[in-house]
Amino acid sequence: MTDVTGVPGDVLRTLFHSDQGGHEQVVICQDRATGLKAVIALHSTALGPALGGTRFYPYATEAEAVEDALNLSRGMSYKNALAGLDHGGGKAVIIGDPALIKTDELLLAYGRFVASLGGRYVTACDVGTYVADMDVVARECRWTTGRSPENGGAGDSSVLTAFGVFQGMRASAQHLWGDPTLRGRKVGVAGVGKVGRHLVEHLLSDGAHVVVTDVSEESVRRITELHPEVAVAADTDALIRTEGLDIYAPCALGGALNDTTVPVLTAKVVCGAANNQLAHPGVEKDLADRSVLYAPDYVVNAGGVIQVADELHGFDFDRCRAKAARIFDTTLAIFARAKADGIPPAAAADRIAEQRMAEARGR
């Protein structure tokens, strides 16, 4: 069923009547000449212009694309609020296989749509888009971050993302063991691509014992050639069952914490870079019931968004690193709020973010 605009009824139900509703603005974009079909979702601009990446993905249906844009943009509101940024949450998705349809002309058309919002939305990279793509988008839209250094940007954000996760781990160690060091702790890292690789370096420098796994043998080999002392688990299933594991760091796909993995976790802390680690509502309580301390993913992996936000003011790495270092204090504050309110850290993080947004709306 469609309405008079031709939009499928299930899409409109998602926009106006589902749990993902409440967004300020959702823009459906189409450029027939280039094949562009995109959704730009602005969840909140209470704290400032919405900031979030552009995902390029072959969604099975338009409704699935809309739902993803809504969920992701809402998550960015919370991430930006807790990162202390003067930005609300937004996200864009481009529908299609980037390997098949991505062209400069399509990205330029997309840039024109973003520019038409007049600065209410600032875009950056996400799954399926890269620094080179943002350089193209920026030719039509000045509200573009995640660009190359040659084009006035900061380039790869994985360095500060990993640094922020490391700060979250330090805070977890402080909260649980009374000392903000990983020295002597056994830390399992699932996924040692760009972010995970940098995280391993931080952990080793701090004196941790590190176990890694990755679906890419080349990624694992790169780590072990540089650091023969790093142990290797056959797969994630083996990693989370590792005897004596203190901290588990999911740094690959989302949904790592689910009804299958949580009951067998040996770690006492979960703190990693992957987005959307909780597979469904209630997992955070399952972790708490097993006395596993969970550092909310969107809090500890905010180093990347801190970096791209800084581009808007003329990128300064030292300034960004100082902001990312505050993830340590933010994580500790979340643990304290969780203890005081008798709720899991994920719920405490949401409450703090919601409070900041509500106060901004009331100004």
Short mmCIF file of C-alpha atoms in Angstrom, two decimals:
data_model
loop_
_atom_site.label_atom_id
_atom_site.label_comp_id
_atom_site.label_asym_id
_atom_site.label_seq_id
_atom_site.Cartn_x
_atom_site.Cartn_y
_atom_site.Cartn_z
CA MET A 1 0.00 0.00 0.00
CA THR A 2 1.24 3.53 -0.77
CA ASP A 3 -0.01 6.97 0.14
CA VAL A 4 -0.58 9.84 -2.30
CA THR A 5 3.16 10.54 -2.44
CA GLY A 6 3.89 7.01 -3.58
CA VAL A 7 5.80 6.23 -0.38
CA PRO A 8 5.12 2.68 0.89
CA GLY A 9 2.81 2.67 3.87
CA ASP A 10 5.22 0.64 6.00
CA VAL A 11 7.83 3.39 5.60
CA LEU A 12 5.42 6.04 6.84
CA ARG A 13 4.41 3.86 9.77
CA THR A 14 8.07 3.58 10.70
CA LEU A 15 8.46 7.36 10.53
CA PHE A 16 5.42 8.38 12.52
CA HIS A 17 4.22 5.49 14.64
CA SER A 18 7.12 3.20 15.58
CA ASP A 19 9.49 3.27 18.55
CA GLN A 20 12.04 4.89 16.25
CA GLY A 21 9.79 7.92 15.71
CA GLY A 22 10.30 11.36 17.15
CA HIS A 23 12.84 12.60 14.63
CA GLU A 24 12.87 16.26 13.69
CA GLN A 25 13.24 15.72 9.97
CA VAL A 26 13.61 12.87 7.50
CA VAL A 27 14.51 13.65 3.90
CA ILE A 28 13.97 11.20 1.04
CA CYS A 29 16.42 11.96 -1.80
CA GLN A 30 16.38 10.76 -5.39
CA ASP A 31 18.41 11.69 -8.44
CA ARG A 32 17.35 9.60 -11.42
CA ALA A 33 20.26 10.63 -13.61
CA THR A 34 22.85 9.11 -11.26
CA GLY A 35 20.72 6.43 -9.61
CA LEU A 36 20.94 8.06 -6.19
CA LYS A 37 18.37 6.96 -3.63
CA ALA A 38 19.08 8.16 -0.13
CA VAL A 39 17.53 8.88 3.26
CA ILE A 40 18.81 11.64 5.54
CA ALA A 41 17.49 11.43 9.10
CA LEU A 42 17.89 14.23 11.64
CA HIS A 43 17.02 12.96 15.09
CA SER A 44 17.83 16.09 17.09
CA THR A 45 19.43 19.49 16.65
CA ALA A 46 18.91 20.53 20.28
CA LEU A 47 22.66 20.70 20.90
CA GLY A 48 23.56 22.02 17.45
CA PRO A 49 23.68 20.84 13.82
CA ALA A 50 23.11 17.12 13.46
CA LEU A 51 26.36 15.22 12.85
CA GLY A 52 26.71 11.67 11.57
CA GLY A 53 28.09 9.59 8.75
CA THR A 54 26.81 8.42 5.39
CA ARG A 55 26.24 4.67 5.07
CA PHE A 56 26.24 3.19 1.54
CA TYR A 57 24.58 -0.23 1.67
CA PRO A 58 22.43 -2.55 -0.52
CA TYR A 59 19.32 -2.60 1.66
CA ALA A 60 16.74 -5.23 0.76
CA THR A 61 13.86 -2.73 0.99
CA GLU A 62 13.32 1.00 1.29
CA ALA A 63 11.64 0.42 4.65
CA GLU A 64 14.81 -1.29 5.93
CA ALA A 65 16.88 1.69 4.80
CA VAL A 66 14.57 4.15 6.56
CA GLU A 67 14.63 2.11 9.77
CA ASP A 68 18.43 1.95 9.73
CA ALA A 69 18.70 5.71 9.18
CA LEU A 70 16.33 6.36 12.08
CA ASN A 71 18.13 4.02 14.47
CA LEU A 72 21.58 5.25 13.52
CA SER A 73 20.66 8.94 13.75
CA ARG A 74 19.10 8.46 17.16
CA GLY A 75 22.28 6.74 18.31
CA MET A 76 24.34 9.68 17.07
CA SER A 77 22.30 12.09 19.23
CA TYR A 78 23.28 10.10 22.30
CA LYS A 79 26.90 9.64 21.22
CA ASN A 80 27.41 13.33 20.45
CA ALA A 81 25.71 14.39 23.69
CA LEU A 82 27.97 12.21 25.84
CA ALA A 83 31.05 13.21 23.84
CA GLY A 84 30.38 16.78 24.95
CA LEU A 85 29.93 17.99 21.38
CA ASP A 86 27.70 20.87 20.37
CA HIS A 87 26.02 18.64 17.80
CA GLY A 88 22.80 16.73 17.55
CA GLY A 89 22.40 13.37 15.86
CA GLY A 90 21.92 12.66 12.20
CA LYS A 91 22.67 9.89 9.73
CA ALA A 92 22.28 9.30 6.04
CA VAL A 93 21.99 6.06 4.10
CA ILE A 94 22.47 5.62 0.37
CA ILE A 95 20.61 2.61 -1.00
CA GLY A 96 22.61 0.34 -3.29
CA ASP A 97 25.80 -1.67 -3.62
CA PRO A 98 28.68 0.83 -3.57
CA ALA A 99 30.82 -1.57 -5.60
CA LEU A 100 28.27 -1.38 -8.41
CA ILE A 101 26.71 2.08 -8.40
CA LYS A 102 29.05 4.46 -6.57
CA THR A 103 30.28 7.21 -8.92
CA ASP A 104 31.53 10.74 -8.46
CA GLU A 105 28.35 12.00 -10.12
CA LEU A 106 26.17 10.14 -7.60
CA LEU A 107 28.22 11.47 -4.66
CA LEU A 108 28.01 15.00 -6.04
CA ALA A 109 24.23 14.67 -6.32
CA TYR A 110 24.15 13.46 -2.73
CA GLY A 111 26.28 16.42 -1.68
CA ARG A 112 23.75 18.80 -3.22
CA PHE A 113 20.97 17.25 -1.14
CA VAL A 114 23.00 17.62 2.06
CA ALA A 115 23.84 21.22 1.13
CA SER A 116 20.14 21.96 0.61
CA LEU A 117 19.64 21.47 4.37
CA GLY A 118 21.66 24.63 4.95
CA GLY A 119 23.93 23.24 7.65
CA ARG A 120 21.31 21.42 9.74
CA TYR A 121 23.18 18.19 8.89
CA VAL A 122 26.94 17.64 8.77
CA THR A 123 28.00 14.40 7.12
CA ALA A 124 31.07 12.16 7.32
CA CYS A 125 32.19 8.60 6.50
CA ASP A 126 30.44 5.40 7.56
CA VAL A 127 30.13 1.84 6.24
CA GLY A 128 30.62 1.90 2.47
CA THR A 129 32.01 5.44 2.30
CA TYR A 130 35.58 6.62 2.70
CA VAL A 131 37.75 9.70 2.97
CA ALA A 132 38.02 9.94 -0.82
CA ASP A 133 34.22 9.90 -1.08
CA MET A 134 33.90 12.76 1.39
CA ASP A 135 36.37 14.74 -0.70
CA VAL A 136 33.95 14.38 -3.61
CA VAL A 137 30.86 15.23 -1.55
CA ALA A 138 32.65 18.32 -0.22
CA ARG A 139 32.87 19.71 -3.75
CA GLU A 140 29.12 20.36 -3.52
CA CYS A 141 28.66 20.67 0.25
CA ARG A 142 30.76 22.60 2.73
CA TRP A 143 29.08 20.74 5.62
CA THR A 144 31.26 17.67 5.01
CA THR A 145 33.87 16.21 7.37
CA GLY A 146 36.10 13.14 7.32
CA ARG A 147 38.00 14.57 4.35
CA SER A 148 41.63 13.97 3.44
CA PRO A 149 44.36 16.19 4.90
CA GLU A 150 45.07 17.39 1.36
CA ASN A 151 41.53 18.77 1.24
CA GLY A 152 41.49 20.37 4.67
CA GLY A 153 40.34 17.33 6.62
CA ALA A 154 41.70 15.13 9.37
CA GLY A 155 41.87 11.86 7.46
CA ASP A 156 41.64 8.48 9.17
CA SER A 157 39.78 8.66 12.50
CA SER A 158 40.76 5.19 13.72
CA VAL A 159 43.68 6.48 15.78
CA LEU A 160 41.50 8.56 18.10
CA THR A 161 38.72 5.97 18.12
CA ALA A 162 41.16 3.42 19.52
CA PHE A 163 42.54 5.96 21.99
CA GLY A 164 39.03 6.63 23.30
CA VAL A 165 38.30 2.93 23.75
CA PHE A 166 41.55 2.61 25.67
CA GLN A 167 40.40 5.44 27.96
CA GLY A 168 37.13 3.57 28.51
CA MET A 169 39.11 0.47 29.48
CA ARG A 170 41.21 2.48 31.92
CA ALA A 171 38.05 3.83 33.51
CA SER A 172 36.61 0.32 33.72
CA ALA A 173 39.77 -0.88 35.44
CA GLN A 174 39.61 2.05 37.87
CA HIS A 175 35.97 1.32 38.70
CA LEU A 176 36.34 -2.44 39.09
CA TRP A 177 39.87 -2.93 40.38
CA GLY A 178 40.75 0.49 41.81
CA ASP A 179 43.61 1.24 39.44
CA PRO A 180 43.38 2.82 35.93
CA THR A 181 45.96 0.54 34.36
CA LEU A 182 45.75 -2.59 32.25
CA ARG A 183 49.15 -3.81 33.41
CA GLY A 184 49.01 -7.55 33.98
CA ARG A 185 45.41 -7.81 32.72
CA LYS A 186 44.47 -10.23 29.96
CA VAL A 187 42.54 -8.44 27.22
CA GLY A 188 40.86 -10.15 24.28
CA VAL A 189 40.40 -8.07 21.11
CA ALA A 190 37.97 -9.37 18.48
CA GLY A 191 38.74 -7.58 15.24
CA VAL A 192 42.19 -6.11 14.64
CA GLY A 193 41.53 -3.97 11.60
CA LYS A 194 42.20 -0.24 11.68
CA VAL A 195 40.82 0.48 15.16
CA GLY A 196 41.67 -2.85 16.78
CA ARG A 197 45.26 -2.66 15.58
CA HIS A 198 45.79 0.71 17.27
CA LEU A 199 44.03 -0.51 20.41
CA VAL A 200 46.46 -3.45 20.68
CA GLU A 201 49.37 -0.98 20.60
CA HIS A 202 47.89 0.98 23.52
CA LEU A 203 47.29 -2.19 25.52
CA LEU A 204 50.79 -3.54 25.02
CA SER A 205 52.33 -0.19 25.93
CA ASP A 206 50.34 -0.29 29.16
CA GLY A 207 51.61 -3.76 30.02
CA ALA A 208 48.52 -5.85 29.19
CA HIS A 209 48.58 -9.45 27.98
CA VAL A 210 46.71 -9.44 24.67
CA VAL A 211 44.79 -12.17 22.83
CA VAL A 212 43.41 -11.38 19.36
CA THR A 213 41.21 -12.88 16.71
CA ASP A 214 39.98 -11.74 13.31
CA VAL A 215 38.32 -13.31 10.28
CA SER A 216 41.21 -11.85 8.27
CA GLU A 217 44.34 -13.95 8.63
CA GLU A 218 46.35 -11.07 7.18
CA SER A 219 45.18 -8.72 9.94
CA VAL A 220 46.23 -11.23 12.60
CA ARG A 221 49.57 -11.86 10.90
CA ARG A 222 50.27 -8.11 10.80
CA ILE A 223 49.86 -7.98 14.58
CA THR A 224 51.86 -11.08 15.44
CA GLU A 225 54.75 -10.16 13.15
CA LEU A 226 55.13 -6.87 15.00
CA HIS A 227 54.35 -8.34 18.41
CA PRO A 228 55.16 -12.06 18.74
CA GLU A 229 54.04 -11.94 22.38
CA VAL A 230 50.40 -11.47 21.32
CA ALA A 231 48.37 -14.70 21.58
CA VAL A 232 45.84 -15.73 18.93
CA ALA A 233 42.42 -17.31 19.44
CA ALA A 234 40.93 -19.44 16.68
CA ASP A 235 37.76 -17.34 16.51
CA THR A 236 35.55 -15.08 18.60
CA ASP A 237 33.78 -18.04 20.16
CA ALA A 238 37.12 -19.30 21.49
CA LEU A 239 38.21 -15.81 22.51
CA ILE A 240 35.24 -15.10 24.78
CA ARG A 241 35.82 -18.46 26.51
CA THR A 242 39.53 -17.77 27.14
CA GLU A 243 40.49 -18.73 30.67
CA GLY A 244 41.54 -15.81 32.83
CA LEU A 245 40.26 -13.14 30.42
CA ASP A 246 39.77 -9.83 32.22
CA ILE A 247 38.44 -7.63 29.41
CA TYR A 248 36.69 -8.45 26.15
CA ALA A 249 36.90 -5.82 23.40
CA PRO A 250 34.50 -6.37 20.47
CA CYS A 251 35.96 -4.26 17.65
CA ALA A 252 34.30 -5.77 14.59
CA LEU A 253 30.60 -6.34 13.89
CA GLY A 254 27.66 -5.26 16.02
CA GLY A 255 25.47 -7.65 18.00
CA ALA A 256 28.48 -9.25 19.69
CA LEU A 257 26.65 -9.42 23.03
CA ASN A 258 23.66 -11.71 22.68
CA ASP A 259 21.83 -14.63 24.26
CA THR A 260 24.53 -17.04 23.10
CA THR A 261 27.70 -15.13 23.95
CA VAL A 262 26.83 -13.47 27.26
CA PRO A 263 26.34 -16.72 29.23
CA VAL A 264 29.82 -17.97 28.28
CA LEU A 265 31.85 -14.77 28.70
CA THR A 266 34.81 -15.26 31.00
CA ALA A 267 35.71 -11.56 31.05
CA LYS A 268 34.63 -9.25 33.84
CA VAL A 269 34.58 -6.17 31.58
CA VAL A 270 33.30 -5.56 28.06
CA CYS A 271 34.72 -2.46 26.39
CA GLY A 272 35.20 -2.29 22.65
CA ALA A 273 34.98 -0.18 19.51
CA ALA A 274 32.18 -1.99 17.67
CA ASN A 275 28.87 -0.16 17.27
CA ASN A 276 25.57 -1.59 18.53
CA GLN A 277 27.16 -4.35 20.61
CA LEU A 278 23.93 -5.18 22.48
CA ALA A 279 21.98 -7.48 20.18
CA HIS A 280 18.62 -6.55 21.69
CA PRO A 281 17.10 -4.76 24.71
CA GLY A 282 17.66 -6.73 27.90
CA VAL A 283 21.19 -7.86 27.13
CA GLU A 284 22.56 -5.08 29.31
CA LYS A 285 20.64 -6.57 32.26
CA ASP A 286 21.95 -10.06 31.44
CA LEU A 287 25.49 -8.68 31.66
CA ALA A 288 24.74 -6.98 34.97
CA ASP A 289 23.21 -10.16 36.35
CA ARG A 290 26.49 -11.95 35.60
CA SER A 291 28.47 -9.10 37.21
CA VAL A 292 30.04 -8.18 33.87
CA LEU A 293 30.81 -4.45 33.68
CA TYR A 294 29.74 -3.03 30.32
CA ALA A 295 31.25 0.22 29.05
CA PRO A 296 28.60 1.52 26.60
CA ASP A 297 29.92 1.31 23.07
CA TYR A 298 28.70 4.69 21.86
CA VAL A 299 30.50 6.34 24.77
CA VAL A 300 33.92 4.75 24.43
CA ASN A 301 34.10 4.71 20.62
CA ALA A 302 33.37 8.45 20.28
CA GLY A 303 36.96 9.40 19.43
CA GLY A 304 36.15 9.28 15.73
CA VAL A 305 33.19 11.64 15.91
CA ILE A 306 35.21 13.98 18.14
CA GLN A 307 37.78 14.12 15.35
CA VAL A 308 35.39 14.81 12.48
CA ALA A 309 33.57 17.45 14.53
CA ASP A 310 36.85 19.22 15.09
CA GLU A 311 37.38 19.54 11.33
CA LEU A 312 34.69 22.20 11.28
CA HIS A 313 36.95 24.42 13.37
CA GLY A 314 40.25 23.67 11.61
CA PHE A 315 41.56 20.29 12.68
CA ASP A 316 44.02 20.19 15.57
CA PHE A 317 45.12 16.68 16.62
CA ASP A 318 46.28 17.65 20.11
CA ARG A 319 42.98 19.41 20.81
CA CYS A 320 41.09 16.32 19.65
CA ARG A 321 43.22 13.97 21.70
CA ALA A 322 42.56 16.05 24.80
CA LYS A 323 38.81 15.82 24.15
CA ALA A 324 39.02 12.08 23.54
CA ALA A 325 40.93 11.67 26.82
CA ARG A 326 37.80 12.91 28.63
CA ILE A 327 36.11 9.64 27.69
CA PHE A 328 37.85 8.32 30.81
CA ASP A 329 35.93 10.74 33.07
CA THR A 330 32.66 10.30 31.17
CA THR A 331 32.84 6.52 31.54
CA LEU A 332 33.52 6.80 35.27
CA ALA A 333 30.55 9.16 35.62
CA ILE A 334 28.31 6.63 33.87
CA PHE A 335 29.41 3.84 36.20
CA ALA A 336 28.74 6.09 39.20
CA ARG A 337 25.27 7.00 37.90
CA ALA A 338 24.49 3.35 37.25
CA LYS A 339 25.44 2.42 40.81
CA ALA A 340 23.48 5.31 42.31
CA ASP A 341 20.33 4.58 40.29
CA GLY A 342 20.59 0.80 40.50
CA ILE A 343 20.55 0.39 36.73
CA PRO A 344 22.95 -1.03 34.09
CA PRO A 345 25.58 1.36 32.68
CA ALA A 346 23.87 1.40 29.26
CA ALA A 347 20.70 2.78 30.84
CA ALA A 348 22.70 5.27 32.88
CA ALA A 349 24.45 6.53 29.75
CA ASP A 350 21.10 7.06 28.04
CA ARG A 351 19.78 9.02 31.03
CA ILE A 352 22.79 11.34 31.09
CA ALA A 353 22.56 11.96 27.34
CA GLU A 354 18.81 12.57 27.52
CA GLN A 355 19.32 15.01 30.38
CA ARG A 356 21.84 17.05 28.36
CA MET A 357 19.52 17.17 25.34
CA ALA A 358 16.51 18.11 27.47
CA GLU A 359 18.44 20.93 29.16
CA ALA A 360 19.48 22.23 25.73
CA ARG A 361 15.89 22.22 24.49
CA GLY A 362 14.82 24.13 27.59
CA ARG A 363 17.31 26.97 27.10
#
